[in-house]
Coordinates of C-alpha atoms in Angstrom, one line a residue:
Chain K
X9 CA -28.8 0.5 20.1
X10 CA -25.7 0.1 18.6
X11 CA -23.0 -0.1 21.0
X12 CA -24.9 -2.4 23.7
X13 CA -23.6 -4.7 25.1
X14 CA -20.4 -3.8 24.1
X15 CA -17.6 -3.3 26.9
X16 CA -15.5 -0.4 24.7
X17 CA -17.6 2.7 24.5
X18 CA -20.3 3.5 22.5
X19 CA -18.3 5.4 19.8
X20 CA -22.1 5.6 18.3
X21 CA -23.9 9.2 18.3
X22 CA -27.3 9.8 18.1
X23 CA -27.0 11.3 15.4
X24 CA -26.6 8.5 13.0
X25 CA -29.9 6.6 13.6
X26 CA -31.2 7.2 10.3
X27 CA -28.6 5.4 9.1
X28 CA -29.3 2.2 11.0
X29 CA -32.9 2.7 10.9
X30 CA -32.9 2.8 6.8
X31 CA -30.8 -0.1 7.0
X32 CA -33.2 -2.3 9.0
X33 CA -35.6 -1.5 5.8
X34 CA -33.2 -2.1 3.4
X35 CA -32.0 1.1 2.6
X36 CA -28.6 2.6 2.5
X37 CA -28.5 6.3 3.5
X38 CA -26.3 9.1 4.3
X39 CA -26.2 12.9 4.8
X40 CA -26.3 14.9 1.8
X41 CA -25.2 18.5 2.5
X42 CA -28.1 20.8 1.4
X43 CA -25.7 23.5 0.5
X44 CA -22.9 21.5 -1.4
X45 CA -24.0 17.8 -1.8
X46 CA -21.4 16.3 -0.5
X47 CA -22.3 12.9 1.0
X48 CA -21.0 12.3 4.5
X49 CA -19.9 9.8 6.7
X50 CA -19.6 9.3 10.0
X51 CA -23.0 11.3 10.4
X52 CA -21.8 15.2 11.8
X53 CA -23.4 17.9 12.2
X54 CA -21.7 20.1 9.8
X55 CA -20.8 19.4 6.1
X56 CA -16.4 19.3 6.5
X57 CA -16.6 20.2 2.9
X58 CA -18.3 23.6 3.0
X59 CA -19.3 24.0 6.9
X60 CA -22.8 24.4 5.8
X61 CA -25.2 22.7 9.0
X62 CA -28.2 22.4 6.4
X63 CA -28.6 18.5 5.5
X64 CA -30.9 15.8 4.5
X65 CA -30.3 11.9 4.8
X66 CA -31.6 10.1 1.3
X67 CA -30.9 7.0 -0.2
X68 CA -27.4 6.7 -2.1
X69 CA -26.9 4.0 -4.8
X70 CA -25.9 0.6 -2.6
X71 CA -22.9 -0.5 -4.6
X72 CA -18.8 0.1 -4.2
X73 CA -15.7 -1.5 -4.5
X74 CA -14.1 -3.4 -1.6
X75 CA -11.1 -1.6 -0.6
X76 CA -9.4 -4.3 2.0
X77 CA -10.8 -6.5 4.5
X78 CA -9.7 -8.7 7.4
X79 CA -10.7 -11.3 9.9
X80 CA -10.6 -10.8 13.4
X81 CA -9.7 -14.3 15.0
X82 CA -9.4 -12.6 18.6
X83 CA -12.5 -11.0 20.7
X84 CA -11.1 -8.1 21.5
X85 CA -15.0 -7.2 23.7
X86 CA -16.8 -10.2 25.9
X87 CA -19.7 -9.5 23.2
X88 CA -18.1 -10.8 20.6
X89 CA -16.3 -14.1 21.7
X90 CA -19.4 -15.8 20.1
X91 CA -18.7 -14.4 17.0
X92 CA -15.0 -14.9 16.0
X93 CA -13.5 -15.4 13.9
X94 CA -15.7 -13.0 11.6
X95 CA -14.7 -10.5 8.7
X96 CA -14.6 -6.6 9.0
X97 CA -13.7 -5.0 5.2
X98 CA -13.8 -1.2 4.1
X99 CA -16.3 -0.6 1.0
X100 CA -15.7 2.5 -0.8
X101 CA -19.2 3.4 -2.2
X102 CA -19.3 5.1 -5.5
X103 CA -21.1 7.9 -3.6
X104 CA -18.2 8.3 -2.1
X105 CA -18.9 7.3 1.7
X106 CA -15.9 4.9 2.8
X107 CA -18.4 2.5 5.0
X108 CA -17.0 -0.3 7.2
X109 CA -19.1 -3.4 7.1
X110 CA -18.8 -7.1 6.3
X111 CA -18.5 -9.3 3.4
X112 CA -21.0 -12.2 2.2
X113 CA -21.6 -14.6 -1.0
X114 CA -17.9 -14.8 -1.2
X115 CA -15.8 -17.9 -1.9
X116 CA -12.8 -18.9 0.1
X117 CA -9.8 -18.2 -1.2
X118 CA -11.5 -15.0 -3.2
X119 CA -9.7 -12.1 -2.7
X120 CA -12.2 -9.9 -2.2
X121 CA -9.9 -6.7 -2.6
X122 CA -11.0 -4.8 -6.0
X123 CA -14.3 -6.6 -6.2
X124 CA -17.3 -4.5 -6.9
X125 CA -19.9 -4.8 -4.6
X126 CA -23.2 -3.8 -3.7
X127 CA -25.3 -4.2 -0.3
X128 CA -27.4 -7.0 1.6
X129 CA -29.6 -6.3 4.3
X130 CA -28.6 -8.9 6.9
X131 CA -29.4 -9.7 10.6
X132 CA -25.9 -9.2 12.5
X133 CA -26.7 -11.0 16.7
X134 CA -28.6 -7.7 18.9
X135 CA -28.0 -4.8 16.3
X136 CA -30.4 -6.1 13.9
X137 CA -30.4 -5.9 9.8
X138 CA -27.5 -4.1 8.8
X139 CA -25.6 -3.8 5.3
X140 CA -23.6 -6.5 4.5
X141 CA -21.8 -6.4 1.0
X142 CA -21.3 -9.0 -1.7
X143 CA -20.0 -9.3 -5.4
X144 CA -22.4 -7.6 -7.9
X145 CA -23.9 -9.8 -10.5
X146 CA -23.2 -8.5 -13.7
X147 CA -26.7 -6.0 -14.6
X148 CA -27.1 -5.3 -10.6
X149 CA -24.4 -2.7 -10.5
X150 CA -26.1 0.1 -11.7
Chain L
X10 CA -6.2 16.8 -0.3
X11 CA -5.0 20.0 1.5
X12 CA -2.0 19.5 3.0
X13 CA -0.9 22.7 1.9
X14 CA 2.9 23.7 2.0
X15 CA 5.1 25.0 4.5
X16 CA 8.9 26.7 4.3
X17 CA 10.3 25.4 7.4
X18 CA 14.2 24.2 6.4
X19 CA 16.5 24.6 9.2
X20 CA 14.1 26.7 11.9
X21 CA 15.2 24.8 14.8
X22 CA 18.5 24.0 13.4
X23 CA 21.1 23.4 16.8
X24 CA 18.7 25.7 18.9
X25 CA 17.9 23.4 21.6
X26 CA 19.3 19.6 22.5
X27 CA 18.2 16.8 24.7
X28 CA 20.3 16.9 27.7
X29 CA 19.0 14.0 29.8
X30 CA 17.0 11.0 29.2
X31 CA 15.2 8.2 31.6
X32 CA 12.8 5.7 32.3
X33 CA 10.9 3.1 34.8
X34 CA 10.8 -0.7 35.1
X35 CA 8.7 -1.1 32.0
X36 CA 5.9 -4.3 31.8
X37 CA 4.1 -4.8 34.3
X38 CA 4.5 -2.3 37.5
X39 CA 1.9 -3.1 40.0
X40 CA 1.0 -0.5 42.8
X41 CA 2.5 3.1 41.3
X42 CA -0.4 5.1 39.7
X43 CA 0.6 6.3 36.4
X44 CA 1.0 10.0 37.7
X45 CA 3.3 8.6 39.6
X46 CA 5.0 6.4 37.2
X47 CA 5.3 9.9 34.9
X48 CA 7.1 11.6 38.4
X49 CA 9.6 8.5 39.1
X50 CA 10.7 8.7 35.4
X51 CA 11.1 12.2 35.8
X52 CA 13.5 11.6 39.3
X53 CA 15.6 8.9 37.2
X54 CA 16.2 11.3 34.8
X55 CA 17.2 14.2 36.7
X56 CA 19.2 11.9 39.3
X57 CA 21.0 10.1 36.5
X58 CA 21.8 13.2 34.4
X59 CA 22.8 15.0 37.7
X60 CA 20.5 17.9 37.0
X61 CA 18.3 19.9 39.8
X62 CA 15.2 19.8 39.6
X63 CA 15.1 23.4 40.1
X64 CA 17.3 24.1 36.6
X65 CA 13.6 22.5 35.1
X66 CA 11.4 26.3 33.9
X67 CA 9.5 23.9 31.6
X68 CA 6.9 20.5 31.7
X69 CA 5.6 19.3 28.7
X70 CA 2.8 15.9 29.6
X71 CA 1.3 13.7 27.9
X72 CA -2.9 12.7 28.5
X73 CA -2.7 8.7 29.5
X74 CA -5.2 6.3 29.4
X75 CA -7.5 6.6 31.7
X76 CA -7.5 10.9 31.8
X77 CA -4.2 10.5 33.8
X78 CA -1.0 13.2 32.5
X79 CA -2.4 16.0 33.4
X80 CA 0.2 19.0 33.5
X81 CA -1.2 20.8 36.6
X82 CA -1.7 17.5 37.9
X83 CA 2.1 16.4 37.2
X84 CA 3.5 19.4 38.3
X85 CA 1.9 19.4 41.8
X86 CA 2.8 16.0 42.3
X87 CA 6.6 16.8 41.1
X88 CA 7.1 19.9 43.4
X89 CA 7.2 22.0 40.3
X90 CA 6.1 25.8 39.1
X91 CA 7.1 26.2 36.1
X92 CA 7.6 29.1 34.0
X93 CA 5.5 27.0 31.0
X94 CA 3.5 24.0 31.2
X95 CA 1.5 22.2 29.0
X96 CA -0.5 18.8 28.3
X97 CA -0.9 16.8 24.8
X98 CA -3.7 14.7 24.4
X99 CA -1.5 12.1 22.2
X100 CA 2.3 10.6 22.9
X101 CA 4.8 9.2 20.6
X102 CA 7.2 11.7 22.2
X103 CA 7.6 13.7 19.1
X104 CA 4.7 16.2 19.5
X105 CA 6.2 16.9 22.7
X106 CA 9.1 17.5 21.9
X107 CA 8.5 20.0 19.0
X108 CA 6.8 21.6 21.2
X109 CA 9.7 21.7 23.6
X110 CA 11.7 23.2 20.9
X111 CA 9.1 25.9 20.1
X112 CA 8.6 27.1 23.5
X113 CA 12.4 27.2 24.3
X114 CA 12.2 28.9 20.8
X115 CA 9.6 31.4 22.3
X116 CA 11.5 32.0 25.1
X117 CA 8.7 30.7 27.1
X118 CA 11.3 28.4 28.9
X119 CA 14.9 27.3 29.0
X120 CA 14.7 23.8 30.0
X121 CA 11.9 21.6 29.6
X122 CA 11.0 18.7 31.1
X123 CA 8.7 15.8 28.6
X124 CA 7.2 13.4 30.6
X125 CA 4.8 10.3 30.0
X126 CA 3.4 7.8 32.5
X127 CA 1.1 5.2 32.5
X128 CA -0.4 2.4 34.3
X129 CA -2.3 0.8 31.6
X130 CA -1.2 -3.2 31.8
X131 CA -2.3 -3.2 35.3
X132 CA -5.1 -1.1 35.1
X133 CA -6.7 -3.4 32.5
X134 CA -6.5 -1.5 29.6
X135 CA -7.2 -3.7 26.8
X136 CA -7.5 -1.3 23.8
X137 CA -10.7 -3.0 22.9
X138 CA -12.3 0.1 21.4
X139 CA -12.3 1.6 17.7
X140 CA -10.0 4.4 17.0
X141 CA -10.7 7.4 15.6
X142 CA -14.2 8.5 14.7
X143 CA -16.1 5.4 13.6
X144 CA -19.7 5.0 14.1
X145 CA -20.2 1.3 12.3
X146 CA -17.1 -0.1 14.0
X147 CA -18.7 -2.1 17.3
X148 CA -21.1 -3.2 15.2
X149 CA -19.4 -4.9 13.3
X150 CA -16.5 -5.6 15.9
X151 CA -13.8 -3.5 14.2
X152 CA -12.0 -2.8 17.3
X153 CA -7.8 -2.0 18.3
X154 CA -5.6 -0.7 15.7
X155 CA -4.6 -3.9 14.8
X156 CA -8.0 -3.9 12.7
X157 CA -7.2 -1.0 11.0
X158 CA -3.1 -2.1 10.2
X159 CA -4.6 -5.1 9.1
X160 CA -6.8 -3.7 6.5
X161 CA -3.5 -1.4 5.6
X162 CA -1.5 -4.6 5.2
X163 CA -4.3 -6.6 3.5
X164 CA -4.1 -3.6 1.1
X165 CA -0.5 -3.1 0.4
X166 CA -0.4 -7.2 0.0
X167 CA -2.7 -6.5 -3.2
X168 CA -1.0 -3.6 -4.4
X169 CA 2.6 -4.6 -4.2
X170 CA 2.3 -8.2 -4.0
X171 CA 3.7 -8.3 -0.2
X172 CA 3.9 -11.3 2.0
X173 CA 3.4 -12.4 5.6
X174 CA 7.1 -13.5 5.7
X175 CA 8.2 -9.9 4.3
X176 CA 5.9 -8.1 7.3
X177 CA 7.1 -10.8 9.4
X178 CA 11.1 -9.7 9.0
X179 CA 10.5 -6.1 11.1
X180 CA 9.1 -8.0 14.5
X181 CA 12.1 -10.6 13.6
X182 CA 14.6 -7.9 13.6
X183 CA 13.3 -6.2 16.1
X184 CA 13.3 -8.5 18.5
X185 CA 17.1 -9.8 17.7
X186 CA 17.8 -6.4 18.9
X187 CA 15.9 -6.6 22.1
X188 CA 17.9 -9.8 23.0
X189 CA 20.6 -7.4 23.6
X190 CA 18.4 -5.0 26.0
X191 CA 18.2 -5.6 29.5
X192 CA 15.0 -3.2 29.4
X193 CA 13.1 -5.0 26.9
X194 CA 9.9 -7.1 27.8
X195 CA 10.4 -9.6 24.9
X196 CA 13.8 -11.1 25.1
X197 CA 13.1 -14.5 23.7
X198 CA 14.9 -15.1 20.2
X199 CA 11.4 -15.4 17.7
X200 CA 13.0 -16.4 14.0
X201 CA 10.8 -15.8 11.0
X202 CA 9.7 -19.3 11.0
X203 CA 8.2 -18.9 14.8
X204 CA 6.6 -15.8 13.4
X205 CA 5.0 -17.1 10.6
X206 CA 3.6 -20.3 13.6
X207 CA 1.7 -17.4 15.2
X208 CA -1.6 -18.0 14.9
X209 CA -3.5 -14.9 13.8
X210 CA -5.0 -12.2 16.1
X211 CA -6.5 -10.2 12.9
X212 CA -5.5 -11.8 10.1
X213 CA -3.5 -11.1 8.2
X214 CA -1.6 -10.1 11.3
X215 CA -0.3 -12.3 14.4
X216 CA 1.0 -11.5 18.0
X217 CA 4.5 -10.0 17.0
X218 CA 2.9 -7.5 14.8
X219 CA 1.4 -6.1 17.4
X220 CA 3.0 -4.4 21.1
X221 CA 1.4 -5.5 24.6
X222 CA 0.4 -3.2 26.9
X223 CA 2.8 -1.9 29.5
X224 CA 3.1 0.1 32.9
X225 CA 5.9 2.5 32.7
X226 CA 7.5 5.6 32.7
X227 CA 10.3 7.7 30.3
X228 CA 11.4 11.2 30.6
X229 CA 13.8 13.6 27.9
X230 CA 15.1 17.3 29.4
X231 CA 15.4 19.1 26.4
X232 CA 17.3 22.5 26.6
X233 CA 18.1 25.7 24.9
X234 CA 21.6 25.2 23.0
X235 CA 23.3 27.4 25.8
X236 CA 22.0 26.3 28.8
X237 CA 22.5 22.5 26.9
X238 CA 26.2 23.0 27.0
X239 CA 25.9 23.9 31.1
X240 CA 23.7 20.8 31.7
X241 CA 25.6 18.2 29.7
X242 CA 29.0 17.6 28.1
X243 CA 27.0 15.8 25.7
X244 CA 24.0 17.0 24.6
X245 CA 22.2 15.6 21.2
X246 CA 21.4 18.5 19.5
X247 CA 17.9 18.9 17.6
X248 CA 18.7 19.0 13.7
X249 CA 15.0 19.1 12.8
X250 CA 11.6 18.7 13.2
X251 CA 8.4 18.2 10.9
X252 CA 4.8 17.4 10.8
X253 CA 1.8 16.8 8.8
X254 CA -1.7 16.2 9.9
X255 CA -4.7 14.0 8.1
X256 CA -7.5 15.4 10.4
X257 CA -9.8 14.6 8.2
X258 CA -9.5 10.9 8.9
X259 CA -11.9 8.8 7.5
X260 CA -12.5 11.1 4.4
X261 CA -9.2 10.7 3.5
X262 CA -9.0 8.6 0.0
X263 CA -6.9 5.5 1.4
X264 CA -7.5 6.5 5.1
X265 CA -5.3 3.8 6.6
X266 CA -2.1 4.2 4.2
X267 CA -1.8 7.6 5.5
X268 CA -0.2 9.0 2.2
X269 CA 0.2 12.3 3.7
X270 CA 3.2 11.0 6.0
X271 CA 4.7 11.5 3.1
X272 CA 4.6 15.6 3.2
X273 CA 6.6 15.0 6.5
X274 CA 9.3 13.1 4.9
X275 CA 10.1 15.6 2.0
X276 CA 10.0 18.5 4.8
X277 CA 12.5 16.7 7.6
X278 CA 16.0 17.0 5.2
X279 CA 15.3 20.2 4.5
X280 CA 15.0 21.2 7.7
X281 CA 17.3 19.0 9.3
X282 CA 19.7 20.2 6.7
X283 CA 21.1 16.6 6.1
X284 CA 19.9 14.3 2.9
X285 CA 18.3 10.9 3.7
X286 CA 21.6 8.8 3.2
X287 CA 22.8 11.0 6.3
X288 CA 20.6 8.8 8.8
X289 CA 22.6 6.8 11.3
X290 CA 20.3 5.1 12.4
X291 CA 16.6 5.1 12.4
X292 CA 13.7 4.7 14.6
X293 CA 10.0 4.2 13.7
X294 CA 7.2 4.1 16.3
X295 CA 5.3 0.8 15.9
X296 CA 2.2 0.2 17.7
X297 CA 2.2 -2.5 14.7
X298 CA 4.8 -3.7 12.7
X299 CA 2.8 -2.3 9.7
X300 CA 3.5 1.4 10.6
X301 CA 6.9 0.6 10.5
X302 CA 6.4 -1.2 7.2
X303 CA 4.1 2.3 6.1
X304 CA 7.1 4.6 7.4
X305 CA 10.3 2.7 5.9
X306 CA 8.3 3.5 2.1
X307 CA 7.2 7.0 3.0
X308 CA 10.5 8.2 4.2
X309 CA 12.0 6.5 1.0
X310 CA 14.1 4.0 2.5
X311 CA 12.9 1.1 0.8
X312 CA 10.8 1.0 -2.3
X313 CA 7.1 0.2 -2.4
X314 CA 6.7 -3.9 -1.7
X315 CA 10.4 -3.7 -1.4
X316 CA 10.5 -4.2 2.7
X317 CA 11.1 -7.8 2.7
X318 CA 14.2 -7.2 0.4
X319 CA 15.4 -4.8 2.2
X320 CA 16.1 -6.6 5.2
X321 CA 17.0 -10.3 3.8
X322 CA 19.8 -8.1 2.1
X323 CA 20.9 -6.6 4.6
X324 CA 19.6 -3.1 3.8
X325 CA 18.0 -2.0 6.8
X326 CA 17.5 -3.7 10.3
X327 CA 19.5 -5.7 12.6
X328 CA 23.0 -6.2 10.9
X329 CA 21.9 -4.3 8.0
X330 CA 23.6 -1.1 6.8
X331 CA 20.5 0.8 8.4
X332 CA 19.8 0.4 12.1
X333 CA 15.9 -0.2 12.8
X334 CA 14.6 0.0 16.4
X335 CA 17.8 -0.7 17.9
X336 CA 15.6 -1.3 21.3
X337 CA 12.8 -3.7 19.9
X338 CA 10.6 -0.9 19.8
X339 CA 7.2 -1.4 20.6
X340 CA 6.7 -5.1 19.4
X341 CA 9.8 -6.1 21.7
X342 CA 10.8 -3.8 24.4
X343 CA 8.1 -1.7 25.3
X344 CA 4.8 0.4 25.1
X345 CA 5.9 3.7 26.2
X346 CA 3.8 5.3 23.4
X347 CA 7.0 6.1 21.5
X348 CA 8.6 7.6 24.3
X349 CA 11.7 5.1 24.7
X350 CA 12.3 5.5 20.6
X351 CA 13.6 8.7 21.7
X352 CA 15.6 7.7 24.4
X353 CA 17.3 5.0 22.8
X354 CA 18.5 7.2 20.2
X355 CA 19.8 9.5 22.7
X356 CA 21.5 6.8 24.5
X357 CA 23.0 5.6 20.9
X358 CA 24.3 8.7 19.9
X359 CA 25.5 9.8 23.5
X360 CA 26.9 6.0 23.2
X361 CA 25.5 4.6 26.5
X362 CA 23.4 1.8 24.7
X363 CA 25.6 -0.9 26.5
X364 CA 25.9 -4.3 24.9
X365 CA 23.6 -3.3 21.7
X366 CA 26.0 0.2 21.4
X367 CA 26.0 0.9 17.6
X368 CA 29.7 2.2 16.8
X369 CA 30.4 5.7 14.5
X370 CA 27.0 6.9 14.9
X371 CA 25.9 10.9 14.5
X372 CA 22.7 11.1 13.4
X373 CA 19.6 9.2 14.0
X374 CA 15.9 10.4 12.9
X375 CA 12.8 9.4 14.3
X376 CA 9.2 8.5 12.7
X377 CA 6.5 8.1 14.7
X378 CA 2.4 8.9 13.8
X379 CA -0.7 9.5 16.1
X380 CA -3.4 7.1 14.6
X381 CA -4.6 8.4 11.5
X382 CA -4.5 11.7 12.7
X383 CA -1.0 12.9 12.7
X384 CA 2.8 12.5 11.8
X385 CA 5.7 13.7 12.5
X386 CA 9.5 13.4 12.7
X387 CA 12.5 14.4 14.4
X388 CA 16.6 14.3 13.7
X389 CA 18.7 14.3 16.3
X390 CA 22.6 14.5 15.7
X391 CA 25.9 15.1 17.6
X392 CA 27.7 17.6 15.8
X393 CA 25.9 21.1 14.4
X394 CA 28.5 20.7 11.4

């Protein structure tokens, strides 16, 4: 579901569903690697730390620090001329898991580089509820 | 993060030397197929450097968009059987021609032809896809490398303090240089203050940070040191090579500064067997303006956050002590996926640059980086002494 109607290709595997299908019920999940732990991300089929192909997708704590972000003011696919100009920033989840996603509940002129953040559940046009990130109230970030 | 180490200083030392360089009309090229494109670059060449095509034992392609650069595909078009051929699935010119160097090296083959076309602008190509492996990114529209170099920027802005007008000084210098080159797309004269009237494409980055699309093609013979001497009476001899990888991509801490350019950059002296302060002149492959910004820290000729300095004082880029791009590069000339980097600095050190010839030059060193994937770095020079 999550590349259509996109005009790029579908750099989306099948493999990854859980992901967007924990995120549609609020949850933020990975792989964990059954043999090492190591949490992964893109979703593979083998853990890149220790090879092992034995894995489990569970819940990771939702909450990271926003590593940059940017705002695309050109469509660069006809699907999202409706959308610009819209934010795209990096989160690197203490887990972790460097996830792309976008930012919400800030204030222009923030910089939201450095902030500590933790995850929304938020409809985003055909793909549905997916994680959105904003700044963690002070007692929500563990 | 296991980048490991690796004793390579001075292994390809004066062992093989480009002998001939060329290249197509570069923009927009309507009606050649980019097979074809690769085969007319590799005619020009030969024709210009007066070489038969039957002195070339070696062809080296590059994959194109579109699945086109084939070797076997390349070499039936161009008449040729080879002793070696070969295809990379990534340009920028300098994986190829390591590779050239090795299999001359190998004795594999004696004179190797490096060859890149495309067709890309008129095809349609509009780069409108993520790079690298990234399953969230067309969801949430992060799409082109300019996403990507924008986040880099963003990034450096907050670590170093660095401004729009600093990034904006390498597409400003650039392009002063491709005012001067008859074979550059973007001729115009663009000052710092029409830069900074750009609107954004992804902010924090405009139009001039990024290259256009072009049709095109650009070819480098590269031969072993004695059969160099026979083909040219001035060949540019390969001083060193170098290369690191970050396969891992994304679970690289600070994927899109690409810290581990930097294992290229202490390897490339060594091996070139000249110090840093030896470079001529220097070339960096720019897709964006910010790899050039990335590349100038990691090779350590300017200091962190120090880029905009660098050229208002006259450090490095057009008129500065330290040629940059002396074609436009990417942002101004054109997108021959690093190939014409190469060839200018051939054409500068052979000095046939025309009206932009740089005077007293010997060596020049090239930087160029597949994506987030790979780096890697060449110096050429005149003299083997």
């Amino acid at each position: 579901m999550t590349g259509e109607g996109l005009a790029g290709p579908d750099t989306t595997t099948g493999d990854d569903s859980p992901f967007w299908a924990g995120a549609r019920e609020g949850r933020l999940e990975f792989q964990h690697c059954a043999s090492c732990g190591f949490v992964r991300w893109p979703a593979a089929g083998v853990c890149p730390e220790c090879l092992s192909r034995d894995f489990a997708w569970r819940p990771v704590e939702p909450v990271g620090t926003v590593w940059s972000w940017v705002v695309y003011h050109r469509a660069y696919s006809a699907a999202l001329r409706e959308r610009v100009p819209y934010d795209v920033a990096l989160v690197e989840l203490d887990c972790g898991v460097r996830l792309l996603t976008r930012l919400t509940g800030f204030a222009g002129g923030d910089d939201p580089v450095g902030t500590r953040v933790v995850a929304r559940f938020e409809e985003l046009g055909e793909h549905g509820r997916v994680p959105v990130f904003a700044p963690a109230e002070e007692g929500t970030d563990r | 993060m296991g980048t490991g180490s690796t004793d390579v200083a001075g292994a390809v030392r004066g062992r093989s030397a480009v002998v001939a360089v060329g290249n197509t009309a570069q923009g927009t090229v309507p009606g050649i197929p980019a097979d074809e494109l690769a085969v007319e670059a590799l005619r020009i060449t030969l024709a210009e450097a007066g070489i038969d095509k039957s002195a070339v034992d070696g062809l080296i392609t590059c994959k194109s968009y579109g699945g086109f650069g084939i070797d076997t595909e390349i070499g039936r078009l161009a008449g040729l059987n080879p002793a070696y051929s070969a295809t990379l699935d990534y340009g920028t010119c300098n994986f190829s021609l390591h590779l050239a160097c090795a299999v001359i090296d190998a004795g594999l083959a004696s004179t190797v032809a490096i060859v890149y076309g495309t067709d890309q602008r008129s095809s349609g190509n509009r780069f409108g896809h993520a790079l690298g492996r990234q399953d969230e990114a067309s969801v949430y529209g992060f799409l082109n490398v300019a996403g990507p170099a924008a986040m880099a920027f963003r990034r450096h802005q907050h670590l170093y303090g660095t401004t729009e007008a600093d990034l904006g000084r390498i597409a400003v210098s650039q392009r002063r240089y491709a005012e001067d080159n008859p074979l550059a797309i973007f001729r115009e004269p663009l000052t710092l203050e029409d830069y900074l009237a750009q609107p954004y494409l992804v902010e924090p980055l405009r139009r001039s940070d990024l290259c256009m699309i072009s049709d095109g093609g650009a070819c480098l013979v590269v031969a072993r040191a004695d059969r160099a001497r026979d083909l040219t009476e001035t060949p540019v001899h390969v001083l060193g090579i170098a290369q690191q990888t970050g396969l891992r991509d994304r679970q690289n801490a600070d994927q899109w500064m690409r810290g581990w350019i930097e294992q290229v950059a202490s390897r490339i002296y060594p091996a070139a067997g000249i110090a840093r302060d030896d470079v001529d002149a220097l070339y960096i492959q720019d897709p964006t303006s910010v790899w050039v910004l990335q590349m100038l820290e990691m090779y350590g000729f300017v200091e962190p956050g120090g880029v905009g300095e660098a050229f208002a004082t006259g450090q490095v880029g057009h008129g500065g002590r330290l040629p940059l791009n002396t074609n436009g590069g990417q942002l101004s000339e054109a997108y021959m996926w690093g190939f014409l980097h190469l060839c200018e600095a051939v054409r500068q050190l052979r000095g046939e640059a025309g009206g932009r010839q740089l005077e007293g030059l010997r060596t020049a060193q090239y930087c160029s980086t597949f994506g987030f994937m790979k780096a890697a770095s060449t110096i050429l020079g005149t003299e083997l002494s």
